Short mmCIF file of the C-alpha atoms (twelve columns), coordinates in Angstrom:
data_MODEL
# 
_entry.id   MODEL 
# 
loop_
_atom_site.group_PDB 
_atom_site.id 
_atom_site.type_symbol 
_atom_site.label_atom_id 
_atom_site.label_alt_id 
_atom_site.label_comp_id 
_atom_site.label_asym_id 
_atom_site.label_seq_id 
_atom_site.Cartn_x 
_atom_site.Cartn_y 
_atom_site.Cartn_z 
_atom_site.pdbx_PDB_model_num 
ATOM 1   C CA . MET A 1   -19.458 17.782  -4.329  1 
ATOM 2   C CA . GLU A 2   -17.780 16.993  -1.147  1 
ATOM 3   C CA . ARG A 3   -15.274 14.107  -1.003  1 
ATOM 4   C CA . CYS A 4   -16.906 11.163  0.679   1 
ATOM 5   C CA . ASP A 5   -15.274 9.890   3.716   1 
ATOM 6   C CA . ALA A 6   -14.115 6.067   4.000   1 
ATOM 7   C CA . LYS A 7   -17.277 5.184   5.962   1 
ATOM 8   C CA . GLU A 8   -19.624 6.436   3.085   1 
ATOM 9   C CA . LEU A 9   -17.356 5.146   0.388   1 
ATOM 10  C CA . LYS A 10  -17.589 1.603   1.797   1 
ATOM 11  C CA . LYS A 11  -21.444 1.918   1.723   1 
ATOM 12  C CA . ILE A 12  -21.399 2.561   -1.750  1 
ATOM 13  C CA . LEU A 13  -18.812 -0.328  -2.372  1 
ATOM 14  C CA . ARG A 14  -20.896 -2.698  -0.397  1 
ATOM 15  C CA . LYS A 15  -23.928 -1.969  -2.615  1 
ATOM 16  C CA . GLU A 16  -21.938 -2.354  -5.925  1 
ATOM 17  C CA . VAL A 17  -20.260 -5.541  -4.585  1 
ATOM 18  C CA . ARG A 18  -23.403 -7.228  -3.587  1 
ATOM 19  C CA . ALA A 19  -24.927 -6.686  -7.019  1 
ATOM 20  C CA . LYS A 20  -21.813 -8.168  -8.419  1 
ATOM 21  C CA . ILE A 21  -22.120 -11.180 -6.254  1 
ATOM 22  C CA . GLU A 22  -25.618 -11.567 -7.387  1 
ATOM 23  C CA . SER A 23  -24.365 -11.574 -10.875 1 
ATOM 24  C CA . LEU A 24  -21.795 -14.192 -10.618 1 
ATOM 25  C CA . ASP A 25  -22.015 -17.451 -12.536 1 
ATOM 26  C CA . PRO A 26  -22.936 -20.320 -10.166 1 
ATOM 27  C CA . GLU A 27  -20.467 -22.629 -11.849 1 
ATOM 28  C CA . TYR A 28  -17.713 -20.227 -11.458 1 
ATOM 29  C CA . CYS A 29  -18.600 -19.811 -7.742  1 
ATOM 30  C CA . ILE A 30  -18.539 -23.622 -7.194  1 
ATOM 31  C CA . GLN A 31  -15.230 -24.008 -8.927  1 
ATOM 32  C CA . ALA A 32  -13.616 -21.037 -7.303  1 
ATOM 33  C CA . ASP A 33  -14.736 -22.249 -3.915  1 
ATOM 34  C CA . ARG A 34  -13.238 -25.765 -4.468  1 
ATOM 35  C CA . ASP A 35  -9.868  -23.988 -5.484  1 
ATOM 36  C CA . ILE A 36  -9.999  -21.971 -2.343  1 
ATOM 37  C CA . PHE A 37  -10.617 -24.958 -0.471  1 
ATOM 38  C CA . LYS A 38  -7.261  -26.446 -1.867  1 
ATOM 39  C CA . GLN A 39  -5.212  -23.242 -1.324  1 
ATOM 40  C CA . VAL A 40  -6.205  -23.177 2.334   1 
ATOM 41  C CA . THR A 41  -5.780  -26.827 3.123   1 
ATOM 42  C CA . GLU A 42  -2.305  -26.780 1.614   1 
ATOM 43  C CA . LEU A 43  -1.121  -23.734 3.747   1 
ATOM 44  C CA . GLU A 44  1.657   -24.754 6.107   1 
ATOM 45  C CA . ALA A 45  -0.214  -23.046 8.773   1 
ATOM 46  C CA . TYR A 46  -3.208  -25.023 8.151   1 
ATOM 47  C CA . LYS A 47  -1.367  -28.326 8.149   1 
ATOM 48  C CA . GLN A 48  0.514   -27.519 11.313  1 
ATOM 49  C CA . GLY A 49  -2.294  -25.417 13.102  1 
ATOM 50  C CA . LYS A 50  -3.984  -27.261 16.018  1 
ATOM 51  C CA . ALA A 51  -6.632  -24.516 16.337  1 
ATOM 52  C CA . ILE A 52  -8.602  -23.172 13.185  1 
ATOM 53  C CA . PHE A 53  -11.107 -20.417 13.391  1 
ATOM 54  C CA . CYS A 54  -13.181 -20.223 10.384  1 
ATOM 55  C CA . PHE A 55  -16.588 -18.384 9.460   1 
ATOM 56  C CA . VAL A 56  -19.646 -20.380 8.159   1 
ATOM 57  C CA . GLY A 57  -20.367 -19.361 4.664   1 
ATOM 58  C CA . THR A 58  -23.909 -18.070 4.076   1 
ATOM 59  C CA . LYS A 59  -25.838 -17.351 0.722   1 
ATOM 60  C CA . GLY A 60  -23.348 -15.562 -1.572  1 
ATOM 61  C CA . GLU A 61  -20.395 -16.245 0.479   1 
ATOM 62  C CA . ILE A 62  -17.711 -18.891 -0.124  1 
ATOM 63  C CA . ASP A 63  -18.731 -22.354 0.912   1 
ATOM 64  C CA . THR A 64  -16.572 -23.071 4.085   1 
ATOM 65  C CA . ALA A 65  -18.260 -26.288 4.994   1 
ATOM 66  C CA . PRO A 66  -15.621 -28.438 2.984   1 
ATOM 67  C CA . ILE A 67  -12.709 -26.559 4.968   1 
ATOM 68  C CA . ILE A 68  -14.439 -27.049 8.351   1 
ATOM 69  C CA . ASN A 69  -15.317 -30.631 7.790   1 
ATOM 70  C CA . HIS A 70  -11.812 -31.347 6.538   1 
ATOM 71  C CA . ALA A 71  -10.142 -29.577 9.684   1 
ATOM 72  C CA . LEU A 72  -12.531 -31.627 11.990  1 
ATOM 73  C CA . SER A 73  -11.743 -34.852 10.027  1 
ATOM 74  C CA . LEU A 74  -7.941  -34.108 10.890  1 
ATOM 75  C CA . GLY A 75  -8.862  -33.878 14.617  1 
ATOM 76  C CA . LYS A 76  -8.231  -30.016 14.673  1 
ATOM 77  C CA . GLN A 77  -10.081 -27.778 17.044  1 
ATOM 78  C CA . VAL A 78  -12.423 -25.768 14.987  1 
ATOM 79  C CA . ALA A 79  -13.935 -22.782 16.211  1 
ATOM 80  C CA . VAL A 80  -16.665 -20.749 14.497  1 
ATOM 81  C CA . PRO A 81  -18.100 -17.181 15.185  1 
ATOM 82  C CA . LYS A 82  -20.916 -16.584 17.510  1 
ATOM 83  C CA . CYS A 83  -22.341 -13.095 17.880  1 
ATOM 84  C CA . ARG A 84  -22.980 -11.916 21.534  1 
ATOM 85  C CA . SER A 85  -24.216 -8.414  21.104  1 
ATOM 86  C CA . LYS A 86  -23.862 -5.526  18.706  1 
ATOM 87  C CA . GLY A 87  -20.535 -5.536  17.146  1 
ATOM 88  C CA . ILE A 88  -19.073 -8.247  19.507  1 
ATOM 89  C CA . MET A 89  -18.521 -11.898 18.672  1 
ATOM 90  C CA . ASP A 90  -16.400 -14.675 19.943  1 
ATOM 91  C CA . ALA A 91  -15.301 -18.066 18.720  1 
ATOM 92  C CA . ARG A 92  -17.178 -21.420 19.860  1 
ATOM 93  C CA . LEU A 93  -15.701 -24.848 19.346  1 
ATOM 94  C CA . ILE A 94  -17.827 -27.337 17.398  1 
ATOM 95  C CA . GLN A 95  -17.578 -31.071 16.895  1 
ATOM 96  C CA . SER A 96  -19.707 -31.010 13.646  1 
ATOM 97  C CA . LEU A 97  -21.574 -28.690 11.319  1 
ATOM 98  C CA . SER A 98  -24.724 -30.241 12.672  1 
ATOM 99  C CA . ASP A 99  -23.984 -28.281 16.105  1 
ATOM 100 C CA . LEU A 100 -25.171 -25.221 14.297  1 
ATOM 101 C CA . ARG A 101 -28.325 -23.392 14.477  1 
ATOM 102 C CA . VAL A 102 -29.709 -20.202 12.894  1 
ATOM 103 C CA . GLY A 103 -28.582 -17.267 14.761  1 
ATOM 104 C CA . PHE A 104 -28.060 -13.363 14.698  1 
ATOM 105 C CA . TYR A 105 -28.764 -12.357 10.973  1 
ATOM 106 C CA . GLY A 106 -29.653 -15.782 9.812   1 
ATOM 107 C CA . ILE A 107 -26.112 -16.915 10.189  1 
ATOM 108 C CA . MET A 108 -25.498 -20.423 11.239  1 
ATOM 109 C CA . GLU A 109 -23.695 -20.570 14.686  1 
ATOM 110 C CA . PRO A 110 -23.192 -22.625 17.780  1 
ATOM 111 C CA . ASP A 111 -25.675 -22.456 20.780  1 
ATOM 112 C CA . GLU A 112 -24.507 -20.587 23.787  1 
ATOM 113 C CA . TYR A 113 -23.248 -23.537 25.594  1 
ATOM 114 C CA . ALA A 114 -20.543 -24.436 23.010  1 
ATOM 115 C CA . PRO A 115 -17.062 -23.908 24.634  1 
ATOM 116 C CA . CYS A 116 -15.243 -20.612 23.571  1 
ATOM 117 C CA . LEU A 117 -11.748 -20.717 21.886  1 
ATOM 118 C CA . GLY A 118 -9.689  -17.583 23.147  1 
ATOM 119 C CA . PRO A 119 -8.283  -15.513 20.134  1 
ATOM 120 C CA . GLU A 120 -4.780  -15.953 21.465  1 
ATOM 121 C CA . LYS A 121 -5.212  -19.701 21.031  1 
ATOM 122 C CA . VAL A 122 -6.140  -19.668 17.234  1 
ATOM 123 C CA . ASP A 123 -3.517  -20.715 14.883  1 
ATOM 124 C CA . LEU A 124 -5.106  -19.874 11.795  1 
ATOM 125 C CA . ALA A 125 -8.204  -17.481 11.370  1 
ATOM 126 C CA . ILE A 126 -10.017 -17.873 8.080   1 
ATOM 127 C CA . ILE A 127 -11.978 -14.432 7.600   1 
ATOM 128 C CA . PRO A 128 -14.772 -13.545 5.161   1 
ATOM 129 C CA . CYS A 129 -15.287 -10.429 3.244   1 
ATOM 130 C CA . LEU A 130 -17.459 -8.564  0.796   1 
ATOM 131 C CA . SER A 131 -14.526 -7.807  -1.330  1 
ATOM 132 C CA . CYS A 132 -10.937 -7.237  -0.674  1 
ATOM 133 C CA . SER A 133 -7.802  -6.093  -2.511  1 
ATOM 134 C CA . SER A 134 -4.506  -7.982  -2.985  1 
ATOM 135 C CA . SER A 135 -2.989  -5.656  -0.731  1 
ATOM 136 C CA . GLY A 136 -5.121  -6.984  2.228   1 
ATOM 137 C CA . LYS A 137 -7.621  -4.012  2.346   1 
ATOM 138 C CA . ARG A 138 -10.895 -5.710  3.343   1 
ATOM 139 C CA . LEU A 139 -14.431 -4.691  2.743   1 
ATOM 140 C CA . GLY A 140 -16.628 -6.268  5.485   1 
ATOM 141 C CA . TYR A 141 -20.273 -5.988  6.171   1 
ATOM 142 C CA . GLY A 142 -20.223 -2.830  8.254   1 
ATOM 143 C CA . GLY A 143 -20.762 -4.517  11.665  1 
ATOM 144 C CA . GLY A 144 -17.192 -4.380  12.956  1 
ATOM 145 C CA . TYR A 145 -17.362 -7.798  14.443  1 
ATOM 146 C CA . TYR A 146 -14.324 -9.174  12.702  1 
ATOM 147 C CA . ASP A 147 -12.278 -6.105  13.353  1 
ATOM 148 C CA . ARG A 148 -12.862 -6.161  16.840  1 
ATOM 149 C CA . TYR A 149 -12.255 -9.983  17.196  1 
ATOM 150 C CA . LEU A 150 -9.096  -9.798  14.880  1 
ATOM 151 C CA . GLU A 151 -7.432  -7.453  17.114  1 
ATOM 152 C CA . HIS A 152 -6.816  -9.951  19.673  1 
ATOM 153 C CA . VAL A 153 -5.809  -12.901 17.200  1 
ATOM 154 C CA . THR A 154 -2.043  -13.586 17.361  1 
ATOM 155 C CA . GLY A 155 -2.154  -16.397 14.863  1 
ATOM 156 C CA . LEU A 156 -2.116  -15.936 11.097  1 
ATOM 157 C CA . LYS A 157 -5.012  -14.153 9.804   1 
ATOM 158 C CA . ALA A 158 -6.185  -15.097 6.087   1 
ATOM 159 C CA . VAL A 159 -9.170  -13.358 4.195   1 
ATOM 160 C CA . ILE A 160 -10.568 -15.608 1.381   1 
ATOM 161 C CA . CYS A 161 -12.226 -14.033 -1.794  1 
ATOM 162 C CA . ARG A 162 -13.346 -15.115 -5.117  1 
ATOM 163 C CA . ARG A 163 -11.103 -13.266 -7.722  1 
ATOM 164 C CA . GLN A 164 -14.077 -11.835 -9.655  1 
ATOM 165 C CA . ILE A 165 -15.009 -9.701  -6.588  1 
ATOM 166 C CA . MET A 166 -11.782 -8.313  -5.646  1 
ATOM 167 C CA . ARG A 167 -11.104 -4.682  -6.267  1 
ATOM 168 C CA . ASP A 168 -8.333  -2.109  -5.453  1 
ATOM 169 C CA . ASP A 169 -10.343 0.940   -4.607  1 
ATOM 170 C CA . ILE A 170 -11.300 -0.099  -0.938  1 
ATOM 171 C CA . PRO A 171 -10.850 2.727   1.651   1 
ATOM 172 C CA . VAL A 172 -9.435  1.950   4.853   1 
ATOM 173 C CA . GLU A 173 -10.481 3.167   8.445   1 
ATOM 174 C CA . ASP A 174 -8.319  3.485   11.619  1 
ATOM 175 C CA . HIS A 175 -10.139 0.363   13.137  1 
ATOM 176 C CA . ASP A 176 -9.693  -1.843  10.183  1 
ATOM 177 C CA . GLN A 177 -7.342  -4.717  10.877  1 
ATOM 178 C CA . ASP A 178 -4.489  -6.083  8.955   1 
ATOM 179 C CA . VAL A 179 -4.445  -9.713  7.583   1 
ATOM 180 C CA . ASP A 180 -1.493  -11.830 6.813   1 
ATOM 181 C CA . LEU A 181 -2.756  -13.561 3.727   1 
ATOM 182 C CA . VAL A 182 -5.277  -12.911 0.907   1 
ATOM 183 C CA . ILE A 183 -6.304  -15.959 -0.661  1 
ATOM 184 C CA . CYS A 184 -8.454  -16.442 -3.909  1 
ATOM 185 C CA . GLU A 185 -8.727  -19.419 -6.219  1 
ATOM 186 C CA . GLU A 186 -5.813  -18.117 -8.329  1 
ATOM 187 C CA . ASN A 187 -3.349  -16.883 -5.972  1 
ATOM 188 C CA . ILE A 188 -2.121  -16.173 -2.436  1 
ATOM 189 C CA . TRP A 189 -0.745  -12.976 -1.494  1 
ATOM 190 C CA . ARG A 190 1.535   -12.970 1.685   1 
ATOM 191 C CA . LEU A 191 1.395   -9.683  3.316   1 
ATOM 192 C CA . GLY A 192 2.430   -9.748  6.933   1 
ATOM 193 C CA . GLU A 193 5.423   -10.467 9.114   1 
ATOM 194 C CA . ASN A 194 3.821   -13.288 10.907  1 
ATOM 195 C CA . ASP A 195 6.173   -16.368 10.564  1 
ATOM 196 C CA . LEU A 196 3.731   -19.125 11.351  1 
ATOM 197 C CA . PHE A 197 3.622   -20.351 7.931   1 
ATOM 198 C CA . VAL A 198 6.010   -21.472 5.057   1 
ATOM 199 C CA . SER A 199 3.951   -21.841 2.053   1 
ATOM 200 C CA . GLY A 200 3.611   -21.401 -1.653  1 
ATOM 201 C CA . GLY A 201 2.047   -18.423 -3.060  1 
ATOM 202 C CA . ASN A 202 3.065   -14.919 -4.343  1 
ATOM 203 C CA . SER A 203 3.831   -12.009 -2.122  1 
# 
């Protein structure tokens, strides 16, 4: 049998991880998401950051509504993803989660009139994944939206993931973007050389 390339391996892993996510104990997910909220909001980059980019969690993903609401309550600029075309997204500012409507792929997103926040203005980007490794290898959904966007983000890039779906066998492709932090409910791994944070966690 010929060796699978990274793209094909990712397809296989996505199927495996989706099945794993479906099997997770709901009570575990609730508690893990609460602990991840605490990890994120105690980051120095979060406390000091004026502009936060955060994905809007959908079914099976980490519930990011508490993070978004908390950041808004502190008067921070909060931007969430909006898909513009195949593989392309930008960040749109919101004032409330009630600003969101069902958009691409059934994901909640702002309408087209919401103001943009340039990637160079993002202090902390909170990124989703299907799975990731503690070394920062991220398994996304296959559309390339986040890799294209993160290429232009100069602030701190953090991927959040429940510990039970993290795995070390994630292949890497040339277009995959590096992250500075991997955050789960149990730990924070500091990976990059970005000095926009001084925080707890293990490297």
